[in-house]
Amino acid sequence: MSKRHHYIPACYLGRFSDDTHEKARLRRIHVARFTTNKIYLQKADQVGAINNFYRIKTDWKGNPLFLEESWQGYETKLSSALDQLEEMARDSSLQLSAECWLRTLVPFVTGLLVRGPDFNQRFDRRILSGYGENKDSAYRNTLDADDNTNIARMMELQRLLAGTIASDWQLLISPDKDLITNDLGYAIEYSPADDRYGYVIPLSPHVAISLTPRRHRDVLLAKGISSWVAPIGRRTINGQQAHALNVAVTKRATDFIAGRTLEQVIQYAPALSSPRAELLNPQELGFPYGRLALIHEFTWYRLTSILQYSPYDSRVADFGMDWEYLASDWCPNPAFATNLHDFPTGLTYRKGVISLTLFDVDGFSVNRSPKGERIWFKSSRE
């Protein structure tokens, strides 16, 4: 296995290229780095990577590359999944299969929040706020600091998956102006209409996807009697809105921006010299965190397990975790807290619709919804 570990998938970056003949990861993209003030053509698989970034060095008598292999597990189907989203942007009658959404797109989107060097900075800041800045602190001496961060990536992924699933997903179509991307793969947007923040992930020069965190949403819909689909909205953005998104992408970049044409990247490169936007943790944008995230950390496993059943199978409503079925395709390595009991699921099923509520448990979690109200745990499903 290559020692170059991509913290943003090369097959994703390659979609921002004029080249259509090579595989996406081998296509050339125009890249501008704020550290060099240069713009150059580069193969997608040559950027967004760090040698041995995910290698576990501490001797745990395990596979030191298990983390890198886990990312590659869903990346094998990522190009196809992103193609499907682009086809949906062109044809509103198309729907996305639940399998594609849960096994590939949900981990891809969530992975953007935990895979990059920005996570290292945010995680260190979070830990050191408890231990202090002393480099001889207990944190620094517990394990190799990089190993500690890498293990935390998987735990963070597991606890963020429910928030990704509960978010509103909406395709943004930009017919008039090309979109660019950055080394994080996303920008942060604010919606004044409902006073919420969210993530926007450019998928190609003309399509992006927006995620707005919610505490309750219908997450899967029955398609006939045999399959499930993921509800995803769509809307068109004008040239001015696309420009604003490109500016937000540039300001959020920590290393580089990339686009289809030289002229396009030149237009936004000057913004790279402005002060970098503050690195924000997902919880600062409305994603579940802390004890609320613990309550719902097995939501992905429960929801994915029911994909093997038809929508009207009686076993769906149990939302049991089938580890054999989960292991038949990509599945995040689960982490179990030995000092916690099992929490009931926030998933409910009614008449071909599966909904998710990220509820609090009184006496355990103290989080409130983005609107400020407390959502209390109910023992019975409605």
XYZ file of C-alpha atoms in Angstrom:
382
model
C 0.000 0.000 0.000
C 1.244 3.486 -0.896
C 2.681 5.478 1.983
C 0.909 8.582 0.603
C -2.291 8.881 2.625
C -4.980 11.150 1.162
C -6.924 13.131 3.723
C -9.274 14.225 0.930
C -10.082 11.603 -1.729
C -8.173 12.066 -4.981
C -11.149 10.722 -6.961
C -13.145 13.635 -5.508
C -10.562 16.308 -6.364
C -10.257 14.974 -9.912
C -13.845 15.963 -10.619
C -12.662 19.591 -10.771
C -10.747 19.016 -14.009
C -11.203 19.647 -17.723
C -9.805 16.193 -18.430
C -12.417 13.469 -18.946
C -10.205 10.709 -20.339
C -8.172 9.654 -17.320
C -9.531 8.166 -14.123
C -10.641 10.954 -11.813
C -7.700 10.568 -9.421
C -5.212 10.975 -12.320
C -6.766 14.080 -13.854
C -4.942 17.406 -13.671
C -6.487 20.240 -11.676
C -5.446 23.865 -11.230
C -4.181 24.336 -7.671
C -3.374 27.531 -5.758
C -1.601 27.326 -2.394
C -1.528 30.264 -0.037
C 1.891 29.163 1.278
C 3.586 29.560 -2.138
C 1.404 32.096 -3.993
C 1.734 29.879 -7.062
C -0.861 28.295 -9.327
C 0.029 25.098 -11.124
C -1.440 22.046 -12.850
C -1.185 18.937 -10.703
C -2.595 15.438 -10.801
C -5.332 15.064 -8.224
C -3.548 12.193 -6.475
C -0.518 14.410 -5.865
C -2.318 16.891 -3.595
C -4.292 16.562 -0.375
C -1.991 13.840 0.929
C 0.660 13.348 3.633
C 3.073 10.445 3.874
C 2.061 7.908 6.532
C -0.473 10.362 7.943
C -2.770 7.619 9.303
C -0.134 5.074 10.238
C -0.437 3.896 13.844
C 3.062 3.818 15.332
C 2.357 2.602 18.864
C 2.785 -1.175 19.138
C -0.748 -2.405 19.725
C 0.015 -5.683 17.906
C -2.571 -4.794 15.299
C -2.668 -3.486 11.737
C -0.876 -0.109 11.694
C -2.745 0.838 8.485
C -6.272 -0.071 9.584
C -7.340 3.571 9.500
C -6.110 4.187 5.947
C -7.745 0.938 4.824
C -11.026 1.992 6.416
C -11.185 5.199 4.347
C -10.401 3.246 1.200
C -13.308 0.937 1.980
C -15.903 3.544 1.025
C -13.750 5.423 -1.480
C -13.899 2.479 -3.906
C -17.526 3.399 -4.663
C -17.245 7.155 -4.235
C -16.842 8.110 -7.908
C -19.969 6.173 -8.826
C -21.926 7.691 -5.920
C -20.943 11.236 -6.866
C -21.878 10.491 -10.496
C -25.332 9.510 -9.275
C -25.736 12.814 -7.438
C -24.800 14.707 -10.589
C -27.325 12.711 -12.594
C -29.958 13.598 -9.986
C -29.043 17.257 -10.417
C -29.824 16.936 -14.132
C -32.935 14.780 -13.746
C -35.264 15.534 -10.827
C -37.123 12.236 -11.307
C -34.116 10.197 -10.187
C -33.759 8.968 -6.595
C -30.733 7.857 -4.594
C -30.635 4.352 -3.175
C -30.332 4.071 0.598
C -27.401 1.685 0.138
C -25.400 4.239 -1.845
C -26.260 6.988 0.618
C -25.454 5.123 3.841
C -22.493 3.021 2.721
C -20.695 5.677 0.655
C -21.986 9.258 0.790
C -22.708 9.529 4.521
C -19.185 8.312 5.460
C -17.623 10.514 2.750
C -19.328 13.650 4.053
C -18.643 12.776 7.690
C -15.067 11.839 6.856
C -14.364 15.358 5.633
C -14.823 16.499 9.239
C -12.308 14.065 10.753
C -9.740 13.077 8.127
C -7.723 16.238 7.598
C -4.867 17.970 9.428
C -7.450 20.478 10.668
C -8.845 17.724 12.904
C -5.417 17.365 14.536
C -5.466 21.042 15.472
C -9.069 20.976 16.696
C -8.562 17.752 18.673
C -5.363 19.006 20.335
C -7.102 22.255 21.223
C -9.984 20.327 22.752
C -7.749 18.018 24.809
C -5.263 20.654 25.900
C -8.076 22.851 27.153
C -8.451 20.248 29.895
C -4.783 19.486 30.525
C -3.227 22.872 29.907
C -0.465 23.830 27.514
C 2.318 22.050 29.419
C 3.983 19.694 26.963
C 4.830 17.349 29.841
C 1.147 16.985 30.669
C -0.578 13.646 31.150
C -2.070 13.914 27.643
C 1.300 14.226 25.955
C 2.702 11.252 27.846
C -0.258 8.881 27.549
C 0.423 7.815 23.968
C 2.172 9.083 20.915
C 0.176 12.264 20.243
C -0.366 11.392 16.552
C -1.598 7.907 17.438
C -3.958 9.342 20.009
C -5.408 11.681 17.389
C -5.725 8.952 14.768
C -7.654 6.656 17.089
C -9.872 9.586 18.003
C -10.743 10.071 14.312
C -12.652 6.787 14.221
C -14.472 7.480 17.473
C -15.389 10.958 16.248
C -16.605 9.514 12.934
C -18.863 7.048 14.755
C -20.395 9.834 16.841
C -20.865 12.246 13.942
C -22.628 9.804 11.618
C -26.027 10.307 13.278
C -25.767 14.080 12.844
C -24.947 13.650 9.155
C -27.926 11.323 8.709
C -30.304 13.713 10.498
C -29.184 16.725 8.442
C -31.203 18.107 5.567
C -29.470 17.139 2.319
C -29.994 19.370 -0.709
C -28.341 19.428 -4.111
C -27.253 22.874 -5.282
C -27.063 23.287 -9.060
C -24.915 26.065 -10.531
C -25.561 26.310 -14.291
C -23.988 29.755 -14.822
C -20.706 29.750 -12.879
C -18.099 27.107 -12.094
C -17.582 26.039 -8.487
C -14.204 25.409 -6.886
C -13.143 23.289 -3.913
C -10.465 23.356 -1.219
C -8.323 21.066 0.909
C -11.159 20.551 3.428
C -13.749 19.779 0.765
C -16.363 22.134 2.199
C -17.404 25.660 3.103
C -19.669 26.815 5.913
C -22.919 28.604 5.096
C -25.379 30.547 7.196
C -29.104 30.640 6.452
C -30.716 33.821 7.857
C -34.177 32.435 7.056
C -34.038 29.857 9.863
C -30.928 31.055 11.737
C -28.892 27.896 11.072
C -25.398 27.050 9.914
C -24.502 24.180 7.631
C -21.885 22.679 5.348
C -21.701 23.043 1.568
C -19.577 20.491 -0.272
C -18.780 21.303 -3.928
C -19.012 18.022 -5.870
C -17.996 19.292 -9.322
C -17.868 22.596 -11.218
C -21.667 22.699 -11.438
C -23.033 20.724 -8.476
C -22.670 21.003 -4.694
C -24.517 19.479 -1.781
C -25.693 21.329 1.296
C -26.128 19.772 4.749
C -28.061 21.610 7.448
C -28.010 19.932 10.900
C -31.441 19.010 12.324
C -32.725 17.224 15.404
C -35.556 15.437 13.575
C -35.950 14.337 9.954
C -37.403 11.605 7.744
C -34.248 9.799 6.653
C -35.400 6.863 4.474
C -38.459 6.349 2.308
C -39.883 3.113 0.933
C -39.694 2.798 -2.843
C -42.423 0.349 -3.725
C -42.331 -2.848 -1.714
C -38.725 -3.836 -2.256
C -36.257 -0.995 -1.666
C -35.366 2.174 0.230
C -34.340 5.619 -1.036
C -32.767 8.648 0.662
C -34.744 11.930 0.474
C -32.545 14.648 -1.045
C -33.831 18.053 -2.144
C -32.530 20.193 -4.982
C -32.405 23.858 -5.941
C -30.648 26.040 -8.495
C -28.252 28.808 -7.435
C -27.464 31.834 -9.586
C -24.057 33.202 -10.541
C -23.940 35.588 -7.589
C -24.687 32.796 -5.126
C -22.076 30.561 -6.772
C -19.510 33.365 -6.471
C -20.345 33.763 -2.775
C -19.886 30.028 -2.305
C -16.486 30.141 -4.029
C -15.409 32.980 -1.746
C -16.523 30.962 1.289
C -14.622 27.919 -0.017
C -11.470 30.026 -0.406
C -11.723 31.561 3.061
C -12.242 28.119 4.620
C -9.154 26.628 2.884
C -6.200 25.803 5.118
C -3.766 24.800 2.350
C -5.098 25.114 -1.197
C -8.011 25.744 -3.529
C -8.546 23.840 -6.787
C -10.629 24.427 -9.885
C -11.259 23.518 -13.480
C -9.587 26.459 -15.230
C -6.605 28.707 -14.597
C -8.730 31.849 -14.957
C -11.157 30.632 -12.332
C -8.473 29.869 -9.760
C -6.690 33.172 -10.459
C -9.948 34.977 -9.656
C -10.081 33.588 -6.110
C -6.388 33.111 -5.330
C -5.962 36.649 -3.871
C -8.405 35.748 -1.083
C -5.913 33.133 0.098
C -3.730 35.939 1.433
C -6.470 37.082 3.825
C -6.547 35.719 7.392
C -7.736 32.108 7.561
C -11.212 31.426 8.910
C -11.320 29.991 12.415
C -11.384 26.184 12.572
C -14.805 25.243 13.904
C -15.821 21.980 15.533
C -18.958 20.301 14.130
C -20.859 20.936 17.362
C -20.408 24.671 16.861
C -22.563 24.304 13.734
C -25.337 22.268 15.299
C -24.110 18.663 15.075
C -24.715 16.465 18.138
C -21.773 16.296 20.506
C -20.773 15.078 23.936
C -23.342 12.913 25.659
C -25.970 13.582 23.009
C -23.635 12.067 20.411
C -23.031 9.076 22.701
C -26.755 8.358 22.883
C -27.018 8.126 19.097
C -23.594 6.800 18.102
C -24.970 3.478 16.786
C -27.652 5.041 14.588
C -25.727 4.352 11.370
C -25.263 0.683 12.297
C -28.957 0.227 13.106
C -30.202 2.040 10.017
C -27.805 0.288 7.650
C -28.737 -3.119 9.096
C -32.357 -2.772 7.938
C -31.355 -2.329 4.281
C -31.374 -6.101 3.912
C -35.145 -6.135 4.543
C -37.992 -4.978 2.339
C -39.711 -1.818 3.639
C -42.696 -3.723 5.020
C -40.788 -6.517 6.734
C -41.717 -6.693 10.423
C -38.029 -6.776 11.403
C -37.472 -3.214 10.192
C -39.132 -1.598 13.223
C -36.753 -3.410 15.619
C -33.693 -1.608 14.220
C -31.430 -4.360 15.458
C -27.737 -4.317 14.541
C -26.782 -7.230 12.267
C -22.994 -7.360 12.441
C -22.659 -10.072 9.808
C -24.644 -8.006 7.315
C -22.750 -4.829 8.224
C -19.423 -6.577 7.636
C -20.496 -7.608 4.114
C -19.550 -4.107 2.872
C -17.849 -1.000 4.244
C -18.497 -0.509 7.937
C -16.707 1.790 10.392
C -14.831 -0.074 13.099
C -17.209 0.207 16.075
C -16.032 1.464 19.463
C -17.984 0.392 22.544
C -18.015 2.255 25.845
C -17.857 -0.366 28.604
C -19.134 2.053 31.256
C -22.452 2.887 29.519
C -25.687 0.970 29.104
C -27.438 0.672 25.725
C -29.655 3.586 24.776
C -32.896 3.172 22.836
C -32.673 4.272 19.235
C -34.023 7.544 17.914
C -35.133 5.743 14.748
C -38.843 5.126 14.230
C -40.781 3.445 11.427
C -44.264 4.281 10.232
C -46.005 3.512 6.933
C -42.913 3.235 4.739
C -41.062 6.153 6.353
C -38.104 5.937 8.725
C -37.527 9.018 10.873
C -34.679 9.963 13.173
C -34.997 12.080 16.314
C -31.828 13.060 18.152
C -33.403 13.154 21.591
C -31.849 13.956 24.927
C -32.011 11.581 27.874
C -32.942 13.363 31.060
C -30.248 12.943 33.679
C -27.591 12.030 31.108
C -27.365 14.606 28.332
C -27.840 18.314 28.730
C -27.768 19.471 25.119
C -30.467 21.607 23.634
C -31.709 21.868 20.082
C -30.424 24.671 17.837
C -33.645 26.560 18.685
C -33.036 26.202 22.420
C -35.838 23.848 23.407
C -35.199 20.635 25.345
C -36.161 17.400 23.579
C -37.081 14.782 26.155
C -36.635 11.050 25.819
C -39.779 8.994 25.252
C -39.703 5.297 25.980
C -42.377 4.336 23.462
C -42.190 4.691 19.703
C -44.840 6.715 17.972
